Amino acid sequence: MGNLLGNYVLNLAKLLGGGNVLRPLVAVYHVTAFCNLNCRYCEDYGAVRNVAAAQPLSLPDAQRVLEIVRQGTDRIIFTGGEPLLYPHIDALLAHAHDALAFRSVTLLTNGLLLPDHERALAHVDRLIVSLDSVEPDVWDQTLRSGVGTAARILDAVAAAAGRQRALGVRIVVNCVLAPETLDQVDGVIDFCQRHGLALSISPCAQNNWPRYELLVSEPYRALLRRLEDLKRNGFPLLVSRPTLRVLAHFEPFKCYPTLFPQVFHDGTLAYPCRPIQKSGTTHGGLCNLLEAGSWRRAMAQAVGDFDVPPLVCTSCFQQCYVEPSLMQARPLALLWELARYPTCRQAELVTYAPG
């Protein structure tokens, strides 16, 4: 069964030998394609797309998918769509945490349904909530799901934040840096400081490329410099300094996407990553885990069908790919981050991925 340290060491050996199909450090399971919001920048999900969304797997089949994923890694992130819309999410989280003994279970949610699932948080180590503004009117405009939705989310996050210790969960706010909401990030930082929350950031993308406005934005680069200063002074920012510097100028980097495999609601693995799989080229595609029957066979089939992934990335620049790739390839930088920043130790920076 794959474990974080073992996979990390094996990957270092593969890198020394010139390999780039690496063992996963964390896997993401999109348990449903249904969502209850219509976030302005989301290109895959949303309530308006629910009519065309395929039904999720039954609980037994979803549990079997988790069993196969557990053969590859002991870290799992549940997301969607909106994962709390999956009808068996509480039972699935409990199965991952208790029966399969995943060492780290993360739930990535928009936060709206948190009050209905507090018991499920007993089986979660990290709760990641998407939040780009703490001004309800501004946030409602991004969510596009009715006036008052943002206020309900903010209340739910604040309530959960007050129970982090009692629930045994670490809550992280993930902030998408969109050109039109850059001026809202200071408010999100203040919200995190008031409620004892960690923060992560992701640059807004369009068609798997960073928004052009960010590429030429000095306010964007100034914000990343400020975040690096805050991190240096103790603010719990779950982004490594090497990643901040790559994101500041969108510099090409050596990407190892199989460190962060993503599994869809029907049990199919996106190989080698979602952007390449979605591109429709012969370099990527889908592999059904339930049909493969094991993680090893699924990966062997994917590599055989689609070849090894490209090495240098000049595309999505999402933290979920940048962070693991940099930290895997630069063990000394990882050791420095873990030694210097306590929050990174608590969150296991090498497996942190907001998706």
Coordinates of C-alpha atoms in Angstrom, one line a residue:
M1 CA 0.0 0.0 0.0
G2 CA 1.4 3.4 -1.0
N3 CA 2.5 5.7 1.7
L4 CA 3.8 9.3 1.6
L5 CA 7.4 8.8 2.7
G6 CA 7.9 5.6 0.7
N7 CA 6.5 7.1 -2.5
Y8 CA 8.5 10.2 -2.0
V9 CA 11.8 8.3 -1.7
L10 CA 11.0 6.0 -4.6
N11 CA 10.2 9.0 -6.7
L12 CA 13.6 10.5 -5.9
A13 CA 15.2 7.4 -7.2
K14 CA 13.1 7.5 -10.3
L15 CA 14.1 11.1 -11.0
L16 CA 17.8 10.2 -10.6
G17 CA 17.2 7.6 -13.2
G18 CA 15.5 9.9 -15.6
G19 CA 12.0 8.7 -15.1
N20 CA 9.0 11.0 -14.9
V21 CA 6.0 8.7 -14.2
L22 CA 6.1 9.0 -10.5
R23 CA 4.1 7.5 -7.7
P24 CA 1.2 9.6 -6.3
L25 CA 1.7 11.7 -3.2
V26 CA -2.0 12.5 -3.0
A27 CA -5.1 11.6 -5.1
V28 CA -8.2 13.6 -5.8
Y29 CA -11.6 12.0 -6.0
H30 CA -14.3 14.0 -7.7
V31 CA -17.2 12.1 -6.1
T32 CA -19.9 13.9 -8.0
A33 CA -20.3 16.2 -11.0
F34 CA -23.3 18.0 -9.5
C35 CA -22.9 21.4 -7.9
N36 CA -25.2 23.9 -6.1
L37 CA -23.4 27.1 -7.2
N38 CA -22.5 28.7 -10.5
C39 CA -19.1 30.1 -9.8
R40 CA -18.2 32.6 -12.6
Y41 CA -14.8 31.1 -13.5
C42 CA -15.6 27.4 -13.1
E43 CA -15.3 25.6 -16.5
D44 CA -16.3 22.1 -15.5
Y45 CA -19.2 22.2 -13.0
G46 CA -22.0 24.3 -11.8
A47 CA -25.8 24.1 -11.1
V48 CA -26.6 25.1 -14.7
R49 CA -24.7 22.0 -15.9
N50 CA -26.5 19.6 -13.5
V51 CA -29.0 18.6 -16.2
A52 CA -26.3 17.0 -18.3
A53 CA -24.2 15.7 -15.4
A54 CA -23.8 11.9 -15.1
Q55 CA -25.1 10.2 -12.0
P56 CA -22.3 9.3 -9.4
L57 CA -21.4 5.8 -8.5
S58 CA -23.2 3.8 -5.9
L59 CA -21.7 3.6 -2.4
P60 CA -20.2 0.1 -3.0
D61 CA -18.6 1.1 -6.3
A62 CA -17.3 4.4 -4.8
Q63 CA -15.8 2.4 -1.9
R64 CA -14.1 0.1 -4.4
V65 CA -12.6 3.1 -6.2
L66 CA -11.2 4.2 -2.9
E67 CA -9.7 0.8 -2.2
I68 CA -7.9 0.9 -5.6
V69 CA -6.7 4.5 -4.9
R70 CA -5.4 3.4 -1.5
Q71 CA -3.1 0.9 -3.2
G72 CA -1.3 3.9 -4.7
T73 CA -1.3 6.5 -1.9
D74 CA -2.4 7.1 1.7
R75 CA -3.5 10.7 1.1
I76 CA -6.9 11.5 -0.5
I77 CA -8.8 14.7 -1.3
F78 CA -12.6 14.5 -1.8
T79 CA -14.1 17.2 -4.1
G80 CA -16.7 17.5 -6.8
G81 CA -18.7 19.4 -8.2
E82 CA -19.8 19.9 -4.7
P83 CA -18.8 16.7 -2.7
L84 CA -21.5 17.3 0.0
L85 CA -24.1 16.7 -2.7
Y86 CA -23.0 13.1 -3.1
P87 CA -25.8 11.2 -1.3
H88 CA -23.4 8.9 0.6
I89 CA -20.6 11.4 1.3
D90 CA -20.7 10.9 5.1
A91 CA -20.4 7.1 4.8
L92 CA -17.7 7.4 2.1
L93 CA -15.6 9.7 4.3
A94 CA -15.9 7.3 7.2
H95 CA -14.9 4.4 5.0
A96 CA -11.8 6.2 3.8
H97 CA -10.8 7.3 7.3
D98 CA -11.7 4.2 9.3
A99 CA -11.8 1.1 7.1
L100 CA -9.1 2.1 4.6
A101 CA -6.9 4.0 7.0
F102 CA -6.0 6.9 4.7
R103 CA -3.4 8.8 6.7
S104 CA -4.8 12.1 5.5
V105 CA -8.4 12.8 4.4
T106 CA -9.2 16.2 2.9
L107 CA -12.6 17.6 2.0
L108 CA -12.7 20.4 -0.6
T109 CA -16.1 22.2 -0.5
N110 CA -17.8 25.5 -1.3
G111 CA -19.0 25.4 2.3
L112 CA -22.7 26.0 1.8
L113 CA -23.8 22.6 3.1
L114 CA -21.3 22.4 6.0
P115 CA -24.0 22.8 8.7
D116 CA -25.7 19.6 7.5
H117 CA -22.5 17.5 7.6
E118 CA -20.7 18.4 10.8
R119 CA -20.6 14.8 11.9
A120 CA -18.7 13.9 8.8
L121 CA -15.9 16.2 9.8
A122 CA -14.9 13.7 12.5
H123 CA -13.5 11.7 9.6
V124 CA -11.7 14.6 7.9
D125 CA -8.2 15.9 8.7
R126 CA -8.3 19.0 6.5
L127 CA -11.3 21.0 5.3
I128 CA -10.6 23.3 2.4
V129 CA -13.2 26.0 1.6
S130 CA -13.2 28.1 -1.5
L131 CA -13.4 31.8 -0.6
D132 CA -12.3 34.7 -2.8
S133 CA -14.0 37.6 -0.9
V134 CA -15.6 38.2 2.5
E135 CA -17.8 40.9 1.2
P136 CA -21.2 39.1 0.7
D137 CA -22.3 41.3 -2.2
V138 CA -19.0 40.8 -4.1
W139 CA -18.9 37.0 -3.4
D140 CA -22.5 36.6 -4.4
Q141 CA -21.6 38.0 -7.8
T142 CA -19.0 35.3 -8.3
L143 CA -21.2 32.5 -7.0
R144 CA -24.2 33.5 -9.2
S145 CA -26.5 31.5 -7.0
G146 CA -28.8 34.1 -5.4
V147 CA -28.5 36.9 -2.9
G148 CA -27.6 35.7 0.6
T149 CA -25.7 32.6 -0.5
A150 CA -22.3 34.2 0.3
A151 CA -23.5 35.3 3.8
R152 CA -24.6 31.7 4.6
I153 CA -21.2 30.4 3.5
L154 CA -19.3 32.9 5.6
D155 CA -21.4 32.1 8.6
A156 CA -20.8 28.3 8.1
V157 CA -17.1 28.8 7.8
A158 CA -16.8 31.0 10.8
A159 CA -18.9 28.5 12.9
A160 CA -16.7 25.6 11.8
A161 CA -13.5 27.6 12.5
G162 CA -14.6 28.0 16.1
R163 CA -14.7 24.2 16.4
Q164 CA -11.5 23.2 14.7
R165 CA -9.9 21.9 17.8
A166 CA -13.0 20.1 19.0
L167 CA -13.5 18.5 15.6
G168 CA -9.8 17.7 15.1
V169 CA -9.8 19.3 11.7
R170 CA -7.6 21.9 10.1
I171 CA -9.5 24.4 8.0
V172 CA -7.9 26.1 5.0
V173 CA -9.3 28.8 2.8
N174 CA -8.4 28.5 -0.8
C175 CA -8.5 31.9 -2.6
V176 CA -8.6 32.0 -6.4
L177 CA -6.7 35.1 -7.6
A178 CA -8.9 36.5 -10.4
P179 CA -8.1 39.9 -11.9
E180 CA -11.5 41.3 -10.8
T181 CA -11.1 40.2 -7.2
L182 CA -7.5 40.9 -6.4
D183 CA -8.5 43.8 -4.3
Q184 CA -10.6 41.4 -2.1
V185 CA -7.7 39.3 -1.0
D186 CA -6.7 41.6 1.9
G187 CA -10.2 41.0 3.4
V188 CA -9.7 37.2 3.0
I189 CA -6.4 37.4 4.8
D190 CA -8.0 39.3 7.7
F191 CA -10.8 36.8 7.9
C192 CA -8.2 34.0 8.1
Q193 CA -6.3 35.8 10.8
R194 CA -9.5 36.5 12.9
H195 CA -10.7 32.9 12.7
G196 CA -7.4 31.0 12.9
L197 CA -7.5 29.6 9.3
A198 CA -4.7 28.8 6.9
L199 CA -4.7 30.2 3.4
S200 CA -3.8 28.9 0.0
I201 CA -4.0 30.6 -3.4
S202 CA -4.5 29.6 -7.0
P203 CA -4.2 31.9 -10.0
C204 CA -7.4 32.0 -12.1
A205 CA -7.2 30.0 -15.3
Q206 CA -9.1 29.9 -18.5
N207 CA -8.9 27.0 -20.9
N208 CA -6.0 25.7 -18.8
W209 CA -4.0 28.8 -19.1
P210 CA -3.6 31.6 -16.6
R211 CA -5.8 34.6 -17.3
Y212 CA -4.0 37.0 -19.5
E213 CA -4.7 39.9 -17.2
L214 CA -2.6 38.2 -14.5
L215 CA 0.3 37.6 -16.9
V216 CA 0.7 41.4 -17.3
S217 CA -0.5 42.5 -13.8
E218 CA 1.9 44.3 -11.5
P219 CA -0.8 44.3 -8.7
Y220 CA -0.9 40.5 -9.0
R221 CA 2.9 40.2 -8.6
A222 CA 2.8 42.7 -5.7
L223 CA 0.2 40.6 -4.0
L224 CA 2.4 37.5 -4.2
R225 CA 5.4 39.5 -2.8
R226 CA 3.2 40.6 0.1
L227 CA 2.0 37.1 0.7
E228 CA 5.6 35.9 0.8
D229 CA 6.4 38.6 3.4
L230 CA 3.4 37.5 5.5
K231 CA 4.5 33.9 5.3
R232 CA 8.0 34.9 6.4
N233 CA 6.5 36.7 9.4
G234 CA 4.4 33.7 10.5
F235 CA 1.1 33.9 8.6
P236 CA -0.1 30.4 7.8
L237 CA 0.2 30.5 4.0
L238 CA 0.2 27.0 2.6
V239 CA 2.3 27.8 -0.5
S240 CA 6.0 27.3 -0.6
R241 CA 8.3 30.1 -1.5
P242 CA 9.5 28.3 -4.7
T243 CA 5.9 28.0 -5.8
L244 CA 5.2 31.7 -5.1
R245 CA 8.1 32.6 -7.3
V246 CA 7.0 30.3 -10.1
L247 CA 3.4 31.7 -9.9
A248 CA 4.6 35.3 -9.8
H249 CA 6.1 35.2 -13.3
F250 CA 4.5 32.0 -14.6
E251 CA 7.9 30.5 -15.3
P252 CA 8.0 27.0 -17.0
F253 CA 8.8 24.3 -14.6
K254 CA 9.3 20.5 -14.6
C255 CA 5.9 19.1 -13.9
Y256 CA 5.2 15.6 -12.7
P257 CA 1.4 15.3 -12.9
T258 CA 1.2 11.7 -11.8
L259 CA 2.1 12.9 -8.3
F260 CA -1.4 14.3 -8.2
P261 CA -3.8 11.9 -10.0
Q262 CA -7.5 12.9 -10.3
V263 CA -10.3 10.4 -10.4
F264 CA -13.8 11.4 -11.7
H265 CA -17.2 10.6 -10.4
D266 CA -17.5 7.5 -12.7
G267 CA -14.2 6.0 -11.4
T268 CA -12.1 7.0 -14.4
L269 CA -8.6 8.3 -13.9
A270 CA -7.5 11.4 -15.9
Y271 CA -4.1 10.6 -17.3
P272 CA -1.6 12.2 -16.9
C273 CA -3.5 15.2 -15.7
R274 CA -6.9 16.9 -16.3
P275 CA -5.5 19.6 -18.6
I276 CA -3.8 17.1 -21.0
Q277 CA -6.7 14.7 -20.8
K278 CA -9.2 17.4 -21.7
S279 CA -7.0 18.6 -24.6
G280 CA -8.2 15.7 -26.7
T281 CA -4.7 14.8 -27.9
T282 CA -3.1 11.4 -28.0
H283 CA -0.9 12.3 -25.0
G284 CA -3.7 11.9 -22.5
G285 CA -7.0 10.1 -21.8
L286 CA -9.1 8.2 -19.4
C287 CA -8.6 4.8 -17.7
N288 CA -11.4 3.2 -15.7
L289 CA -10.1 2.1 -12.3
L290 CA -13.0 -0.4 -11.7
E291 CA -12.2 -2.1 -15.0
A292 CA -8.4 -2.1 -14.3
G293 CA -9.0 -3.6 -10.9
S294 CA -5.8 -2.3 -9.3
W295 CA -3.8 0.9 -9.2
R296 CA -0.7 -0.7 -10.7
R297 CA -2.7 -2.1 -13.7
A298 CA -4.5 1.2 -14.3
M299 CA -1.2 3.1 -14.4
A300 CA 0.4 0.5 -16.7
Q301 CA -2.6 0.7 -19.0
A302 CA -2.5 4.5 -19.1
V303 CA 1.2 4.7 -19.9
G304 CA 0.8 2.0 -22.5
D305 CA -2.1 3.8 -24.2
F306 CA -0.9 7.4 -23.9
D307 CA 2.9 7.3 -23.3
V308 CA 4.8 9.1 -20.6
P309 CA 3.8 12.7 -19.7
P310 CA 5.7 15.7 -21.1
L311 CA 8.3 17.1 -18.8
V312 CA 8.1 20.9 -19.0
C313 CA 4.8 22.6 -18.3
T314 CA 3.9 26.0 -19.7
S315 CA 0.2 25.7 -19.2
C316 CA -2.2 25.6 -16.2
F317 CA 0.1 26.8 -13.4
Q318 CA -2.3 25.5 -10.8
Q319 CA -0.8 25.0 -7.3
C320 CA -2.1 21.4 -7.3
Y321 CA 0.5 20.6 -9.9
V322 CA 3.2 23.2 -9.2
E323 CA 3.6 22.5 -5.5
P324 CA 4.0 18.7 -5.5
S325 CA 6.3 18.9 -8.6
L326 CA 8.6 21.5 -7.1
M327 CA 8.7 19.9 -3.6
Q328 CA 9.3 16.4 -5.1
A329 CA 12.2 17.6 -7.3
R330 CA 13.8 19.8 -4.7
P331 CA 14.1 17.9 -1.4
L332 CA 16.3 20.5 0.2
A333 CA 13.7 23.2 -0.5
L334 CA 11.1 20.9 1.0
L335 CA 13.2 20.4 4.1
W336 CA 13.7 24.1 4.5
E337 CA 9.9 24.8 4.2
L338 CA 9.1 22.1 6.8
A339 CA 11.8 23.3 9.2
R340 CA 11.0 27.0 8.8
Y341 CA 7.2 27.1 8.7
P342 CA 5.2 25.1 11.3
T343 CA 2.0 25.4 9.3
C344 CA 3.7 23.6 6.4
R345 CA 4.6 20.7 8.7
Q346 CA 1.1 20.4 10.0
A347 CA -0.4 20.4 6.5
E348 CA 2.2 18.2 4.9
L349 CA 3.1 20.7 2.2
V350 CA 4.2 18.2 -0.3
T351 CA 0.6 16.8 -0.5
Y352 CA -1.2 20.1 -0.1
A353 CA -3.3 20.7 -3.2
P354 CA -6.4 22.9 -3.4
G355 CA -7.4 21.6 -6.7

